[in-house]
PDB file of C-alpha atoms and ligand atoms in Angstrom:
ATOM      1  CA  MET A   1      81.782  68.571 113.264  1.00 94.00           C
ATOM      2  CA  ILE A   2      79.882  71.403 114.659  1.00 97.00           C
ATOM      3  CA  GLN A   3      80.161  75.000 113.751  1.00 97.00           C
ATOM      4  CA  VAL A   4      78.258  78.227 114.553  1.00 98.00           C
ATOM      5  CA  ILE A   5      77.736  81.095 112.236  1.00 98.00           C
ATOM      6  CA  GLN A   6      75.697  84.347 112.261  1.00 98.00           C
ATOM      7  CA  GLY A   7      73.262  84.878 109.489  1.00 98.00           C
ATOM      8  CA  ASP A   8      70.172  84.071 107.411  1.00 98.00           C
ATOM      9  CA  ILE A   9      69.555  80.259 107.312  1.00 98.00           C
ATOM     10  CA  THR A  10      67.669  80.622 103.952  1.00 98.00           C
ATOM     11  CA  GLN A  11      70.940  81.422 102.314  1.00 98.00           C
ATOM     12  CA  LEU A  12      72.680  78.145 103.266  1.00 98.00           C
ATOM     13  CA  SER A  13      73.559  75.499 100.612  1.00 98.00           C
ATOM     14  CA  VAL A  14      73.433  72.407 102.793  1.00 98.00           C
ATOM     15  CA  ASP A  15      71.479  69.299 102.666  1.00 98.00           C
ATOM     16  CA  ALA A  16      68.740  70.273 104.965  1.00 99.00           C
ATOM     17  CA  ILE A  17      67.865  73.491 106.766  1.00 99.00           C
ATOM     18  CA  VAL A  18      65.614  73.085 110.006  1.00 99.00           C
ATOM     19  CA  ASN A  19      62.579  75.344 110.271  1.00 98.00           C
ATOM     20  CA  ALA A  20      61.360  76.600 113.783  1.00 98.00           C
ATOM     21  CA  ALA A  21      57.672  75.886 112.807  1.00 98.00           C
ATOM     22  CA  ASN A  22      54.451  75.690 114.667  1.00 98.00           C
ATOM     23  CA  SER A  23      52.388  72.632 114.881  1.00 98.00           C
ATOM     24  CA  SER A  24      49.986  73.634 111.991  1.00 98.00           C
ATOM     25  CA  LEU A  25      53.099  73.486 109.792  1.00 98.00           C
ATOM     26  CA  LEU A  26      51.348  76.236 107.631  1.00 97.00           C
ATOM     27  CA  GLY A  27      53.903  79.060 108.177  1.00 93.00           C
ATOM     28  CA  GLY A  28      54.276  82.041 110.556  1.00 94.00           C
ATOM     29  CA  GLY A  29      56.649  84.887 111.114  1.00 97.00           C
ATOM     30  CA  GLY A  30      60.269  84.766 112.121  1.00 98.00           C
ATOM     31  CA  VAL A  31      62.475  82.146 110.612  1.00 98.00           C
ATOM     32  CA  ASP A  32      59.466  80.106 109.428  1.00 98.00           C
ATOM     33  CA  GLY A  33      58.267  83.166 107.380  1.00 98.00           C
ATOM     34  CA  ALA A  34      61.659  83.721 105.945  1.00 98.00           C
ATOM     35  CA  ILE A  35      61.781  80.037 104.703  1.00 98.00           C
ATOM     36  CA  HIS A  36      58.336  80.110 103.093  1.00 98.00           C
ATOM     37  CA  ARG A  37      59.228  83.366 101.361  1.00 98.00           C
ATOM     38  CA  ALA A  38      62.454  81.915 100.015  1.00 98.00           C
ATOM     39  CA  ALA A  39      61.343  78.547  99.231  1.00 98.00           C
ATOM     40  CA  GLY A  40      58.208  79.739  97.339  1.00 98.00           C
ATOM     41  CA  PRO A  41      54.473  78.691  97.260  1.00 98.00           C
ATOM     42  CA  GLU A  42      55.304  74.883  96.584  1.00 98.00           C
ATOM     43  CA  LEU A  43      56.476  74.784 100.294  1.00 98.00           C
ATOM     44  CA  LEU A  44      53.094  75.625 101.696  1.00 98.00           C
ATOM     45  CA  GLU A  45      51.450  73.127  99.361  1.00 98.00           C
ATOM     46  CA  ALA A  46      53.769  70.377 100.632  1.00 98.00           C
ATOM     47  CA  CYS A  47      53.303  71.389 104.231  1.00 98.00           C
ATOM     48  CA  ARG A  48      49.448  71.345 103.828  1.00 98.00           C
ATOM     49  CA  ALA A  49      49.731  67.662 102.963  1.00 98.00           C
ATOM     50  CA  LEU A  50      51.561  66.717 106.160  1.00 98.00           C
ATOM     51  CA  ASN A  51      48.554  67.448 108.505  1.00 97.00           C
ATOM     52  CA  GLY A  52      50.580  69.123 111.141  1.00 98.00           C
ATOM     53  CA  CYS A  53      53.274  68.091 113.448  1.00 98.00           C
ATOM     54  CA  SER A  54      53.289  67.635 117.252  1.00 98.00           C
ATOM     55  CA  THR A  55      55.411  69.573 119.584  1.00 98.00           C
ATOM     56  CA  GLY A  56      58.810  67.897 119.944  1.00 98.00           C
ATOM     57  CA  ASP A  57      58.499  66.177 116.584  1.00 98.00           C
ATOM     58  CA  ALA A  58      59.599  67.123 112.961  1.00 98.00           C
ATOM     59  CA  LYS A  59      58.815  66.549 109.391  1.00 98.00           C
ATOM     60  CA  LEU A  60      60.496  66.644 106.065  1.00 98.00           C
ATOM     61  CA  THR A  61      59.759  68.504 102.913  1.00 98.00           C
ATOM     62  CA  LYS A  62      61.880  69.224  99.768  1.00 98.00           C
ATOM     63  CA  GLY A  63      63.625  72.748  99.892  1.00 98.00           C
ATOM     64  CA  TYR A  64      61.908  74.003  96.497  1.00 98.00           C
ATOM     65  CA  ARG A  65      63.433  77.515  95.506  1.00 98.00           C
ATOM     66  CA  LEU A  66      66.031  77.414  98.486  1.00 98.00           C
ATOM     67  CA  PRO A  67      69.672  76.357  98.021  1.00 98.00           C
ATOM     68  CA  ALA A  68      69.083  73.751 100.637  1.00 98.00           C
ATOM     69  CA  ARG A  69      67.626  70.415  99.221  1.00 98.00           C
ATOM     70  CA  PHE A  70      65.371  69.743 102.060  1.00 98.00           C
ATOM     71  CA  VAL A  71      63.807  71.427 105.047  1.00 98.00           C
ATOM     72  CA  ILE A  72      63.038  69.540 108.181  1.00 99.00           C
ATOM     73  CA  HIS A  73      60.067  71.321 109.987  1.00 98.00           C
ATOM     74  CA  ALA A  74      60.663  71.111 113.685  1.00 98.00           C
ATOM     75  CA  VAL A  75      58.225  72.201 116.317  1.00 98.00           C
ATOM     76  CA  GLY A  76      59.572  73.619 119.539  1.00 98.00           C
ATOM     77  CA  PRO A  77      57.669  74.289 122.779  1.00 98.00           C
ATOM     78  CA  ILE A  78      56.088  77.495 123.752  1.00 98.00           C
ATOM     79  CA  TRP A  79      57.988  78.539 127.024  1.00 98.00           C
ATOM     80  CA  ARG A  80      55.475  78.587 129.913  1.00 97.00           C
ATOM     81  CA  GLY A  81      57.895  78.898 132.787  1.00 96.00           C
ATOM     82  CA  GLY A  82      59.690  75.485 132.361  1.00 96.00           C
ATOM     83  CA  TYR A  83      57.348  72.979 134.260  1.00 95.00           C
ATOM     84  CA  LEU A  84      55.656  71.623 131.326  1.00 97.00           C
ATOM     85  CA  ASP A  85      58.574  69.686 129.922  1.00 98.00           C
ATOM     86  CA  GLU A  86      59.874  72.478 127.794  1.00 98.00           C
ATOM     87  CA  PRO A  87      63.505  71.469 127.992  1.00 98.00           C
ATOM     88  CA  GLY A  88      62.560  67.886 127.085  1.00 98.00           C
ATOM     89  CA  LEU A  89      60.443  68.888 124.141  1.00 98.00           C
ATOM     90  CA  LEU A  90      63.071  71.204 122.803  1.00 98.00           C
ATOM     91  CA  ALA A  91      65.835  68.338 123.074  1.00 98.00           C
ATOM     92  CA  SER A  92      63.234  66.078 121.343  1.00 98.00           C
ATOM     93  CA  CYS A  93      62.726  68.267 118.236  1.00 98.00           C
ATOM     94  CA  TYR A  94      66.455  68.570 117.704  1.00 98.00           C
ATOM     95  CA  ARG A  95      66.784  64.901 118.037  1.00 98.00           C
ATOM     96  CA  ARG A  96      63.937  64.122 115.685  1.00 98.00           C
ATOM     97  CA  ALA A  97      65.421  66.574 112.986  1.00 98.00           C
ATOM     98  CA  LEU A  98      68.758  64.565 113.289  1.00 98.00           C
ATOM     99  CA  GLU A  99      66.932  61.196 112.911  1.00 98.00           C
ATOM    100  CA  ILE A 100      65.230  62.408 109.896  1.00 98.00           C
ATOM    101  CA  ALA A 101      68.327  63.772 108.324  1.00 98.00           C
ATOM    102  CA  THR A 102      70.041  60.416 109.146  1.00 98.00           C
ATOM    103  CA  GLU A 103      67.083  58.421 107.624  1.00 98.00           C
ATOM    104  CA  GLN A 104      67.570  60.375 104.392  1.00 98.00           C
ATOM    105  CA  GLY A 105      71.467  59.733 104.533  1.00 98.00           C
ATOM    106  CA  LEU A 106      72.038  63.526 104.537  1.00 98.00           C
ATOM    107  CA  HIS A 107      75.507  64.901 105.399  1.00 98.00           C
ATOM    108  CA  THR A 108      74.989  68.478 106.225  1.00 98.00           C
ATOM    109  CA  ILE A 109      72.347  70.212 108.202  1.00 98.00           C
ATOM    110  CA  ALA A 110      71.561  73.789 109.655  1.00 99.00           C
ATOM    111  CA  PHE A 111      69.551  74.574 112.656  1.00 99.00           C
ATOM    112  CA  PRO A 112      68.119  77.894 113.685  1.00 98.00           C
ATOM    113  CA  ASN A 113      67.771  78.820 117.638  1.00 98.00           C
ATOM    114  CA  ILE A 114      64.509  76.948 117.893  1.00 98.00           C
ATOM    115  CA  SER A 115      61.877  78.430 120.293  1.00 98.00           C
ATOM    116  CA  THR A 116      64.168  81.415 121.272  1.00 98.00           C
ATOM    117  CA  GLY A 117      62.099  83.953 119.154  1.00 98.00           C
ATOM    118  CA  VAL A 118      58.393  84.337 119.917  1.00 98.00           C
ATOM    119  CA  TYR A 119      58.136  81.196 121.715  1.00 98.00           C
ATOM    120  CA  GLY A 120      60.172  82.850 124.311  1.00 98.00           C
ATOM    121  CA  PHE A 121      62.459  80.014 125.575  1.00 98.00           C
ATOM    122  CA  PRO A 122      65.432  81.367 127.534  1.00 98.00           C
ATOM    123  CA  LYS A 123      68.286  81.752 125.249  1.00 98.00           C
ATOM    124  CA  GLU A 124      71.098  80.296 127.358  1.00 98.00           C
ATOM    125  CA  LYS A 125      69.183  77.147 128.466  1.00 98.00           C
ATOM    126  CA  ALA A 126      68.036  76.733 124.845  1.00 98.00           C
ATOM    127  CA  CYS A 127      71.708  77.025 123.659  1.00 98.00           C
ATOM    128  CA  GLU A 128      72.874  74.362 126.173  1.00 98.00           C
ATOM    129  CA  ILE A 129      70.121  72.024 125.141  1.00 98.00           C
ATOM    130  CA  ALA A 130      70.609  72.397 121.354  1.00 98.00           C
ATOM    131  CA  ILE A 131      74.385  71.725 121.735  1.00 98.00           C
ATOM    132  CA  ASP A 132      74.148  68.916 124.170  1.00 98.00           C
ATOM    133  CA  THR A 133      71.422  67.169 122.140  1.00 98.00           C
ATOM    134  CA  VAL A 134      73.397  67.403 118.946  1.00 98.00           C
ATOM    135  CA  GLN A 135      76.783  66.417 120.438  1.00 98.00           C
ATOM    136  CA  SER A 136      75.171  63.413 122.169  1.00 98.00           C
ATOM    137  CA  TYR A 137      73.544  62.217 119.015  1.00 98.00           C
ATOM    138  CA  LEU A 138      76.719  62.565 116.985  1.00 98.00           C
ATOM    139  CA  THR A 139      78.713  60.560 119.542  1.00 97.00           C
ATOM    140  CA  ASN A 140      76.148  57.808 120.298  1.00 96.00           C
ATOM    141  CA  GLU A 141      74.391  57.278 117.102  1.00 97.00           C
ATOM    142  CA  THR A 142      75.335  55.735 113.615  1.00 97.00           C
ATOM    143  CA  THR A 143      74.691  58.677 111.285  1.00 98.00           C
ATOM    144  CA  SER A 144      75.484  60.045 107.745  1.00 98.00           C
ATOM    145  CA  ILE A 145      75.771  63.568 109.250  1.00 98.00           C
ATOM    146  CA  ARG A 146      79.189  65.131 108.966  1.00 98.00           C
ATOM    147  CA  GLN A 147      78.466  68.716 109.628  1.00 98.00           C
ATOM    148  CA  VAL A 148      76.027  70.485 111.843  1.00 98.00           C
ATOM    149  CA  THR A 149      75.739  74.355 111.592  1.00 98.00           C
ATOM    150  CA  PHE A 150      74.055  76.462 114.261  1.00 98.00           C
ATOM    151  CA  VAL A 151      72.676  79.480 112.419  1.00 98.00           C
ATOM    152  CA  CYS A 152      72.471  82.396 114.875  1.00 98.00           C
ATOM    153  CA  PHE A 153      70.332  85.564 113.668  1.00 97.00           C
ATOM    154  CA  ASP A 154      70.970  87.666 116.632  1.00 95.00           C
ATOM    155  CA  GLU A 155      74.248  88.589 118.338  1.00 97.00           C
ATOM    156  CA  GLU A 156      73.226  87.166 121.865  1.00 97.00           C
ATOM    157  CA  ASN A 157      72.611  83.761 120.643  1.00 98.00           C
ATOM    158  CA  TYR A 158      75.769  84.059 118.475  1.00 98.00           C
ATOM    159  CA  GLN A 159      77.888  84.972 121.632  1.00 98.00           C
ATOM    160  CA  LEU A 160      76.229  82.245 123.534  1.00 98.00           C
ATOM    161  CA  TYR A 161      76.851  79.490 121.085  1.00 98.00           C
ATOM    162  CA  GLY A 162      80.416  80.605 120.685  1.00 98.00           C
ATOM    163  CA  GLN A 163      81.198  80.310 124.310  1.00 98.00           C
ATOM    164  CA  LYS A 164      79.479  77.053 124.841  1.00 97.00           C
ATOM    165  CA  LEU A 165      81.160  75.413 121.908  1.00 96.00           C
ATOM    166  CA  ALA A 166      84.545  76.710 123.029  1.00 94.00           C
ATOM    167  CA  GLU A 167      83.973  75.302 126.404  1.00 92.00           C
ATOM    168  CA  THR A 168      83.026  71.846 125.081  1.00 83.00           C
ATOM    169  CA  ASP A 169      85.697  71.496 122.403  1.00 68.00           C
TER     170      ASP A 169
HETATM  171  N1  AR6 B   1      67.552  82.908 109.707  1.00 57.86           N
HETATM  172  C1  AR6 B   1      67.915  82.308 110.858  1.00 57.86           C
HETATM  173  N2  AR6 B   1      67.419  82.516 112.035  1.00 57.86           N
HETATM  174  C2  AR6 B   1      66.449  83.419 112.125  1.00 57.86           C
HETATM  175  C3  AR6 B   1      65.981  84.075 110.954  1.00 57.86           C
HETATM  176  C4  AR6 B   1      66.701  83.788 109.699  1.00 57.86           C
HETATM  177  N3  AR6 B   1      66.079  84.190 108.501  1.00 57.86           N
HETATM  178  N4  AR6 B   1      64.939  84.782 111.263  1.00 57.86           N
HETATM  179  C5  AR6 B   1      64.710  84.617 112.590  1.00 57.86           C
HETATM  180  N5  AR6 B   1      65.546  83.917 112.981  1.00 57.86           N
HETATM  181  P1  AR6 B   1      61.150  82.357 115.780  1.00 57.86           P
HETATM  182  P2  AR6 B   1      60.087  80.215 117.559  1.00 57.86           P
HETATM  183  C6  AR6 B   1      65.854  83.381 114.424  1.00 57.86           C
HETATM  184  O1  AR6 B   1      60.429  83.371 116.429  1.00 57.86           O
HETATM  185  O2  AR6 B   1      60.546  80.974 118.788  1.00 57.86           O
HETATM  186  C7  AR6 B   1      56.739  81.371 113.793  1.00 57.86           C
HETATM  187  O3  AR6 B   1      55.895  82.261 113.810  1.00 57.86           O
HETATM  188  C8  AR6 B   1      65.295  84.359 115.570  1.00 57.86           C
HETATM  189  O4  AR6 B   1      66.191  85.421 115.677  1.00 57.86           O
HETATM  190  O5  AR6 B   1      61.316  82.282 114.270  1.00 57.86           O
HETATM  191  O6  AR6 B   1      60.541  78.805 117.452  1.00 57.86           O
HETATM  192  C9  AR6 B   1      56.534  80.040 113.767  1.00 57.86           C
HETATM  193  O7  AR6 B   1      55.403  79.784 112.720  1.00 57.86           O
HETATM  194  C10 AR6 B   1      65.242  83.433 116.804  1.00 57.86           C
HETATM  195  O8  AR6 B   1      66.514  83.414 117.349  1.00 57.86           O
HETATM  196  O9  AR6 B   1      60.945  81.011 116.137  1.00 57.86           O
HETATM  197  C11 AR6 B   1      55.760  79.771 114.966  1.00 57.86           C
HETATM  198  O10 AR6 B   1      54.525  80.012 115.151  1.00 57.86           O
HETATM  199  C12 AR6 B   1      65.089  82.032 116.086  1.00 57.86           C
HETATM  200  O11 AR6 B   1      65.184  82.263 114.810  1.00 57.86           O
HETATM  201  C13 AR6 B   1      56.706  80.479 116.110  1.00 57.86           C
HETATM  202  O12 AR6 B   1      57.340  81.520 115.306  1.00 57.86           O
HETATM  203  C14 AR6 B   1      63.789  81.509 116.264  1.00 57.86           C
HETATM  204  O13 AR6 B   1      62.564  82.499 116.455  1.00 57.86           O
HETATM  205  C15 AR6 B   1      58.045  79.681 116.517  1.00 57.86           C
HETATM  206  O14 AR6 B   1      58.669  80.420 117.435  1.00 57.86           O
END
């Protein structure tokens, strides 16, 4: 089951929230900053031990002070015009997050709108890639995941996700 809500992902009591991280995994602004503030300093310590993460990939930590049990740190691409495999890399980081959740036997996972903030990925295209990748994963793979929540912070993304999910229902 796929749902969309508008709000702050740090408040969610799900098995894992996904972070829109950068390849250093050492924190930043946007949703990454919010997650580190809410999780507490143990999260940064855990991230340091991971030695970074490639674009299009994801890595797991515990959730520490968050209501979520785990954080899956996914690194989306910086949009540079669309000719450097940005769509493929965005799909890849959604898929890697789902694979990690499956490896851990998790049931519920929440995603922010990866790459659509400071990384500048066009929102409509990112929304299509996110929904298509999640739908295809849930249809084609054996997984423990029962619920995927897209957490939109801004109104524009919330509208886009609502429309696209209504079309594909
Ligand atoms: N809950 C849910 N979504 C949020 C929240 C929140 N608390 N805060 C912001 N968003 P961004 P990126 C939305 O810029 O584009 C960081 O510095 C926001 O409205 O957080 O992948 C990292 O360290 C937007 O729709 O991530 C990287 O360096 C979405 O989250 C870089 O930014 C993603 O925006 C990653 O850039």
